[in-house]
PDB file of C-alpha atoms in Angstrom:
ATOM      1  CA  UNK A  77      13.988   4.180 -33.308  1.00  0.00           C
ATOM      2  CA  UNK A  78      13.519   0.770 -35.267  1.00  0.00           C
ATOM      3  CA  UNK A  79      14.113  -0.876 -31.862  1.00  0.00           C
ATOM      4  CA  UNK A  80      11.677   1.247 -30.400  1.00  0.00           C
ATOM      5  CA  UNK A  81       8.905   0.811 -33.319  1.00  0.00           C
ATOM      6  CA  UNK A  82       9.683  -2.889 -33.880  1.00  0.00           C
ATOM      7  CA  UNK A  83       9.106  -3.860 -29.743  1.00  0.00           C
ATOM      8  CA  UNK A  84       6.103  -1.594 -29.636  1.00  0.00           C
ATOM      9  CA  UNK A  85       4.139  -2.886 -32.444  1.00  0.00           C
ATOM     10  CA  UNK A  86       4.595  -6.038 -30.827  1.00  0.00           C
ATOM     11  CA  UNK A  87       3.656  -5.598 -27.873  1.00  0.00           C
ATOM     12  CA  UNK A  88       0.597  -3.300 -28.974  1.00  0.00           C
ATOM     13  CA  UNK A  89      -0.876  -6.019 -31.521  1.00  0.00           C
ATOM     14  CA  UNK A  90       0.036  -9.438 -28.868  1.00  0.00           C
ATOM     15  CA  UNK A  91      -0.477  -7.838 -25.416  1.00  0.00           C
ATOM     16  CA  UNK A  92      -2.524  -4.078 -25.631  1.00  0.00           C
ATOM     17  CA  UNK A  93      -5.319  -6.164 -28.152  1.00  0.00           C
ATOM     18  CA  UNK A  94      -6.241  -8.049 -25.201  1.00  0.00           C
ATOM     19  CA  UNK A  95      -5.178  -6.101 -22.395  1.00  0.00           C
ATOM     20  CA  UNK A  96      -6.803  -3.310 -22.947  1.00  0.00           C
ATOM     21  CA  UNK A  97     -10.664  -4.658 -23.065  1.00  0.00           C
ATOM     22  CA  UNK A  98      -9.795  -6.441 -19.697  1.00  0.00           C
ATOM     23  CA  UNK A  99      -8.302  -3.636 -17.528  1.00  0.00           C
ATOM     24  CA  UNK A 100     -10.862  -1.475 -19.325  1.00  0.00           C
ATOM     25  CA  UNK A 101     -13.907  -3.184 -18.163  1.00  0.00           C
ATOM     26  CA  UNK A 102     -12.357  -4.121 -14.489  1.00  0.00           C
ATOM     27  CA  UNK A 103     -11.067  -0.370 -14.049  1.00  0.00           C
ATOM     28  CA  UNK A 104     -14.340   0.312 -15.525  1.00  0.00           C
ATOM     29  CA  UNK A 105     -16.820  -1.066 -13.438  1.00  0.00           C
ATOM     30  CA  UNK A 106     -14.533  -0.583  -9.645  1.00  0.00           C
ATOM     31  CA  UNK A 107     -14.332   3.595 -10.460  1.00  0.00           C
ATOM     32  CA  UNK A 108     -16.451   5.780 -13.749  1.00  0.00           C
ATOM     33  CA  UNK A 109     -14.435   7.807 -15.648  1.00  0.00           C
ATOM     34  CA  UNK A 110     -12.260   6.678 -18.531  1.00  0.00           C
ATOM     35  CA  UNK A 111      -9.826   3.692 -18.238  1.00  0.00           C
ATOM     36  CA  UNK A 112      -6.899   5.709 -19.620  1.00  0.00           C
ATOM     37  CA  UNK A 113      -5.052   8.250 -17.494  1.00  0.00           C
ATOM     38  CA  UNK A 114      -3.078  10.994 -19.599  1.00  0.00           C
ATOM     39  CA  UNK A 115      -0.755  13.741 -17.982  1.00  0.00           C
ATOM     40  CA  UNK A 116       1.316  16.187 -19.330  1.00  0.00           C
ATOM     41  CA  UNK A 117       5.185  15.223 -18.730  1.00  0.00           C
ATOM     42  CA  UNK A 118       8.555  17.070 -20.048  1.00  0.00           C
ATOM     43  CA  UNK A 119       9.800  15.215 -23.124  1.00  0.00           C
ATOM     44  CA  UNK A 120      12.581  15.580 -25.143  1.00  0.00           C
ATOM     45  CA  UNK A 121      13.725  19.184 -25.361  1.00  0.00           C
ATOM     46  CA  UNK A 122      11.244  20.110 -23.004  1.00  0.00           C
ATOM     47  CA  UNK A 123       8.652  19.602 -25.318  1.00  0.00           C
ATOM     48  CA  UNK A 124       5.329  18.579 -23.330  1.00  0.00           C
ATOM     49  CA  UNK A 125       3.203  15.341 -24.408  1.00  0.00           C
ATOM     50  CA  UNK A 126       0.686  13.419 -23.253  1.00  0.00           C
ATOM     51  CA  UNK A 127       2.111  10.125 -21.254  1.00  0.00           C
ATOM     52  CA  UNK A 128      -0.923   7.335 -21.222  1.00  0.00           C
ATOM     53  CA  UNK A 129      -1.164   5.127 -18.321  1.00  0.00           C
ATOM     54  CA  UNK A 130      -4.086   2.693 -16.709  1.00  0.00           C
ATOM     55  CA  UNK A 131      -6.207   4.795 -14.702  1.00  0.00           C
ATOM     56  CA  UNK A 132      -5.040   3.618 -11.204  1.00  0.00           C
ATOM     57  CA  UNK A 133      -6.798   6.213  -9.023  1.00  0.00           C
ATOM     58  CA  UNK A 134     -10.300   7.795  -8.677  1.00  0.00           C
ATOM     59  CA  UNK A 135     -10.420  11.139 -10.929  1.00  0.00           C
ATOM     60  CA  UNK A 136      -9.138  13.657  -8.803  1.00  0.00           C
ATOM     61  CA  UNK A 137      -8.034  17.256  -8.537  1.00  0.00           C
ATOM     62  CA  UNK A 138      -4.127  16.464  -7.613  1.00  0.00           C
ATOM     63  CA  UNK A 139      -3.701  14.199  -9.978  1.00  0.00           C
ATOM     64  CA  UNK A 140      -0.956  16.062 -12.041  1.00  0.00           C
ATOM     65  CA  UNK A 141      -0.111  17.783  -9.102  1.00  0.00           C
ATOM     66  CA  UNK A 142       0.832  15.082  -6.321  1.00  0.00           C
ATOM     67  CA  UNK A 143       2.769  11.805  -6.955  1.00  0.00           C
ATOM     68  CA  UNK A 144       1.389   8.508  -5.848  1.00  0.00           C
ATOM     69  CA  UNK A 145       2.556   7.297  -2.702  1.00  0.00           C
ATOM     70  CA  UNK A 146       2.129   3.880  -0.924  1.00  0.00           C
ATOM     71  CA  UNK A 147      -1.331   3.621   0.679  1.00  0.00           C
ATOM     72  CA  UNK A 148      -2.616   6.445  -1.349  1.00  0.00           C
ATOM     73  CA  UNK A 149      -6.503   6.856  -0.870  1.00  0.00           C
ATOM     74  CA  UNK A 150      -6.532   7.744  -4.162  1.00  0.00           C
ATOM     75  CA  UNK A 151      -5.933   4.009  -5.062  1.00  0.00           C
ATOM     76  CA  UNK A 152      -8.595   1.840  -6.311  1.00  0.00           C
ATOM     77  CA  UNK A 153      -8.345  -2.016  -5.847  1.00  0.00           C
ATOM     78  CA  UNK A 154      -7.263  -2.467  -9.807  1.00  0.00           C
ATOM     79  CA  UNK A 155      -5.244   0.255  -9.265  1.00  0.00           C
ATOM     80  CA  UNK A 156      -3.273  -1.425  -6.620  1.00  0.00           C
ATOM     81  CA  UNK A 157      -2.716  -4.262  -8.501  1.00  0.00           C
ATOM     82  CA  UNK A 158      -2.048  -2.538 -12.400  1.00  0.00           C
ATOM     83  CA  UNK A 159       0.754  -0.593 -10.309  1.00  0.00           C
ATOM     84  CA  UNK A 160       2.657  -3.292  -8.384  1.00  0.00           C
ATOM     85  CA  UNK A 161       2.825  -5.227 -11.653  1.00  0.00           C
ATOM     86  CA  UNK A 162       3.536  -2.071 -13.660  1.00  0.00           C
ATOM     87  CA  UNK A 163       0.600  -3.247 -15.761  1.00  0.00           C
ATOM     88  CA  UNK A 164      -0.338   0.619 -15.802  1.00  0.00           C
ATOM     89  CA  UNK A 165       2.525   1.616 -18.175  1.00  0.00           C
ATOM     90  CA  UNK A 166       1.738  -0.846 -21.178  1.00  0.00           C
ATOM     91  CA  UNK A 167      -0.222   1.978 -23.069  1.00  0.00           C
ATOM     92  CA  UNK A 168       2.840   3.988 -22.972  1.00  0.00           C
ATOM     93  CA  UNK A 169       3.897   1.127 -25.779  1.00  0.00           C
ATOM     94  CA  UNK A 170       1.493   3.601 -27.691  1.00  0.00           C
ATOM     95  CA  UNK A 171       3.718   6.796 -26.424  1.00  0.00           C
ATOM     96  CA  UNK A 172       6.504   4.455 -27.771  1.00  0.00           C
ATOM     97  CA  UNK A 173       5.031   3.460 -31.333  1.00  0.00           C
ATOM     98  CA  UNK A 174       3.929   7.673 -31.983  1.00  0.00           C
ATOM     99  CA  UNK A 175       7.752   8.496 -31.298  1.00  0.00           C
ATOM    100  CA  UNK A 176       6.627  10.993 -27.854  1.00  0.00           C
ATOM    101  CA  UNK A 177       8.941   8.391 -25.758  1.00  0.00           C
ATOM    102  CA  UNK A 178      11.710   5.709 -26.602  1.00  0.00           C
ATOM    103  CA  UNK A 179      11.746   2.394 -24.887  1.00  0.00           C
ATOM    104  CA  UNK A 180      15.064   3.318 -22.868  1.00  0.00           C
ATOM    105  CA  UNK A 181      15.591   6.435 -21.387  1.00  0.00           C
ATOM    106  CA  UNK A 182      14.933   9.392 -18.369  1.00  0.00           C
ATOM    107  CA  UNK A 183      11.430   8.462 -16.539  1.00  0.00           C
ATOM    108  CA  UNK A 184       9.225  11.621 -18.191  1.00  0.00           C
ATOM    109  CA  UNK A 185       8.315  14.074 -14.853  1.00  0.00           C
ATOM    110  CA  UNK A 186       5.022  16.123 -14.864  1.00  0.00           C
ATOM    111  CA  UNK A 187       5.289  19.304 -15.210  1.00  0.00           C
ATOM    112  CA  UNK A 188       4.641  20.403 -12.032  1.00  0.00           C
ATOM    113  CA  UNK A 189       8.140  18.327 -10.935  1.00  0.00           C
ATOM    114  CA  UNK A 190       9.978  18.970 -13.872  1.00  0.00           C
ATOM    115  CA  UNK A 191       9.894  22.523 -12.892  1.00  0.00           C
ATOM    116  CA  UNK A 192      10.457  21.326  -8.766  1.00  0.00           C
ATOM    117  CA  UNK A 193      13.352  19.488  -9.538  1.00  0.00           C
ATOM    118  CA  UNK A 194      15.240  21.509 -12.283  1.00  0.00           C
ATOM    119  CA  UNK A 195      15.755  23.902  -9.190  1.00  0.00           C
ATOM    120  CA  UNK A 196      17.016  21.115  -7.072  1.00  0.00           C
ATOM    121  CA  UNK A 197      19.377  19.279  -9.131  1.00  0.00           C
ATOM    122  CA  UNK A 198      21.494  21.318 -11.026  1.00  0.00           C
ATOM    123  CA  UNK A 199      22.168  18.740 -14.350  1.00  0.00           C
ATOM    124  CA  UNK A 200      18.130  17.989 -14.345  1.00  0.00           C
ATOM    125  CA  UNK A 201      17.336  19.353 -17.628  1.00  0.00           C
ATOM    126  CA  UNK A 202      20.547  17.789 -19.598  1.00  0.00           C
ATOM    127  CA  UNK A 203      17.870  14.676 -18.934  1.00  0.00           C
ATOM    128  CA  UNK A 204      15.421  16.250 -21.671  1.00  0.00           C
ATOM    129  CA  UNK A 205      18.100  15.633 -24.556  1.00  0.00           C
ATOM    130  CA  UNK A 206      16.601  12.595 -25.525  1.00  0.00           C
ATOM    131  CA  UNK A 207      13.640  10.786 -25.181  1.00  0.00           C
ATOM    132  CA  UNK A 208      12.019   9.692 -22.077  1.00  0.00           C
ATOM    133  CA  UNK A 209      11.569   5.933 -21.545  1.00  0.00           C
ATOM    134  CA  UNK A 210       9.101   3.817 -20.052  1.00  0.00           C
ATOM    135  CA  UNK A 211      12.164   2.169 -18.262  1.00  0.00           C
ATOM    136  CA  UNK A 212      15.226   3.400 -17.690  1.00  0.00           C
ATOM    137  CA  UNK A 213      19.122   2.780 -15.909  1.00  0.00           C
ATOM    138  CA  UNK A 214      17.687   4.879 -12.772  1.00  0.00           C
ATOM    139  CA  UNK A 215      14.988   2.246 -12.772  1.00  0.00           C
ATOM    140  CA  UNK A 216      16.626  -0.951 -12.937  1.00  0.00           C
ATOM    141  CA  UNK A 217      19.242   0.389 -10.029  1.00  0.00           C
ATOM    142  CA  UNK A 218      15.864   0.634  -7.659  1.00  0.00           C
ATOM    143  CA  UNK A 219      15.377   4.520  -8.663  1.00  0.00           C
ATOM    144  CA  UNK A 220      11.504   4.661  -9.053  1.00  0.00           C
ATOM    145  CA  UNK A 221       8.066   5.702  -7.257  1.00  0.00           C
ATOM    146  CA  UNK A 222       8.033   8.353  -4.933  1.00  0.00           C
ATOM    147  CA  UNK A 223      10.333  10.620  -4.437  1.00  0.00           C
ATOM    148  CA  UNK A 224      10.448  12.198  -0.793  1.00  0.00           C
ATOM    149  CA  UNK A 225      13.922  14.393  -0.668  1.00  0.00           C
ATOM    150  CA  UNK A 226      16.497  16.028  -2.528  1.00  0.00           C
ATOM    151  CA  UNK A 227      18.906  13.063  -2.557  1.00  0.00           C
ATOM    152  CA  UNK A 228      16.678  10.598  -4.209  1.00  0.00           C
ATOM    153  CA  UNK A 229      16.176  12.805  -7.108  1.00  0.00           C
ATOM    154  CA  UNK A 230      19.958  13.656  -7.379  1.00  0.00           C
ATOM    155  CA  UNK A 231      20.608  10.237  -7.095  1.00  0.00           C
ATOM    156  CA  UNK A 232      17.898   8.851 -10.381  1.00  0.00           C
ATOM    157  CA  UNK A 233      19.246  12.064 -12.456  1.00  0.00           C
ATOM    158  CA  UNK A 234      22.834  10.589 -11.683  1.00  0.00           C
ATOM    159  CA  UNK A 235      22.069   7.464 -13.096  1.00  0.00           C
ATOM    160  CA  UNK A 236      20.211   9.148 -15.836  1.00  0.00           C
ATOM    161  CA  UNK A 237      23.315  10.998 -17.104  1.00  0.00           C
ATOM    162  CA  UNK A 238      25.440   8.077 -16.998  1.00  0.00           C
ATOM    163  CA  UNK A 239      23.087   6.153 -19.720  1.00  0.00           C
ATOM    164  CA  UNK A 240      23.611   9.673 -21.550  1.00  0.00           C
ATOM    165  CA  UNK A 241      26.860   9.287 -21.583  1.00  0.00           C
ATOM    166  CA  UNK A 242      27.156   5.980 -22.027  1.00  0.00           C
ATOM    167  CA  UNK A 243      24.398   4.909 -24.167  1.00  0.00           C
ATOM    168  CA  UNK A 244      24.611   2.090 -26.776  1.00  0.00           C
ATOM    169  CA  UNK A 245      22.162  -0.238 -28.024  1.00  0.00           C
ATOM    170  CA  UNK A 246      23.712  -3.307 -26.419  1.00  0.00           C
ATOM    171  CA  UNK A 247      22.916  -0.961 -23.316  1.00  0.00           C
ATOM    172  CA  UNK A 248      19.359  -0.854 -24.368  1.00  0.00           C
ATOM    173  CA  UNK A 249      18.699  -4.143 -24.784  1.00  0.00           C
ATOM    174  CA  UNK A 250      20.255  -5.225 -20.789  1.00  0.00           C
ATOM    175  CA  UNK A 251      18.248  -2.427 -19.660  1.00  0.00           C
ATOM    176  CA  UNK A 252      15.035  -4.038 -21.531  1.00  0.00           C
ATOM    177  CA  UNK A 253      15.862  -7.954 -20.174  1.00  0.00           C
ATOM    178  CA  UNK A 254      16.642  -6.357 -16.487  1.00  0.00           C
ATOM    179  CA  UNK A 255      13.109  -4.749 -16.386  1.00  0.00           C
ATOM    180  CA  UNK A 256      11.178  -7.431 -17.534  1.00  0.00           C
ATOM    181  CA  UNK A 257      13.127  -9.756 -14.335  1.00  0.00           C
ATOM    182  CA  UNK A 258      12.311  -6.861 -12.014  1.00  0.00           C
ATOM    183  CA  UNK A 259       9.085  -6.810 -12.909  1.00  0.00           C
ATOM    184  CA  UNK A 260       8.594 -10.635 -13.058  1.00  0.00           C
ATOM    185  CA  UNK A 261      10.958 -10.594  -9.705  1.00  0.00           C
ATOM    186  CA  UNK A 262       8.340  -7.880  -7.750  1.00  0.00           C
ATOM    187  CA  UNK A 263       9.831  -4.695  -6.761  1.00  0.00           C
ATOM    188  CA  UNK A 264       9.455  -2.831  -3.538  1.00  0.00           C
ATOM    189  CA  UNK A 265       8.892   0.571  -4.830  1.00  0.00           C
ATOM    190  CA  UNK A 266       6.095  -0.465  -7.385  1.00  0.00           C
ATOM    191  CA  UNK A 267       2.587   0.797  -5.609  1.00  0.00           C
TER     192      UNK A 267
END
């Protein structure tokens, strides 16, 4: 938890102070509505929280229903680009610094796929033990964006047990220096 305090007050005061008026005003001005997207995801023992993110789509009526998928027409322009850079997840720094996520951990599901995929995966909910992370093991082993069949999600909850089980803060911090290279790198299943 000091980990997880310590790296989000930093990056709220040195990147969110700024980042936030920017996106704001360019998410702003390409689509109306507000420049903050919250859904409803499973936390830790299945406790539901809001998850903040960039708005990256039009307001719509599946947004907590339907995941994003490459060439969405949701997408707006910004939206495009907030998403391949994961730009869109900084305000979960916030989700971070209020103690809803942890830096490391399970990606948080909506509800909607929480429920979906607890009857597809047998070991799905052993996931809600601990925190949800903005990045995670599953993610830095190519396990994100949308998921199309039963064997992808097997496969990200696999790698999600195995940081379970093998969790240590040494852990933590490879998982943190990976995703920043991925990022920095580009990855394939950010849209």
């Amino acid at each position: 938890r000091a980990l997880d305090i310590f790296v989000s007050s930093l990056v709220i005061i040195l990147v969110l102070s700024w980042l936030i008026p920017i996106l704001g005003l360019l998410i702003f001005l390409e689509s109306k509505g507000p420049i903050f997207f919250k859904q409803l995801r499973t936390g830790k023992d299945k406790q539901p929280f809001y998850c903040y993110k960039f708005r990256s789509m039009r307001p719509n009526k599946d947004a907590d229903l339907k995941q994003a998928t490459q060439n969405d027409m949701r997408m707006t322009r910004i939206g495009k680009f907030i998403r391949k850079t994961s730009l869109d997840e900084f305000p979960q720094f916030l989700n971070v610094f209020i103690g809803d996520m942890s830096l490391v951990g399970p990606r948080p599901h909506m509800l909607k796929h929480t429920s979906d995929y607890s009857k597809v995966v047998d070991e799905y909910m052993v996931r809600q033990f601990i925190k949800p992370g903005i990045t995670g093991w599953a993610q830095i082993h190519g396990f994100r964006g949308e998921i199309t069949n039963a064997e992808q999600i097997q496969l990200r909850v696999d790698k999600d047990l195995w940081y379970l089980e093998n969790w240590s803060l040494w852990l933590d911090i490879q998982i943190l220096f990976l995703t920043i290279y991925f990022v920095i790198k580009g990855d394939k299943n950010a849209f």
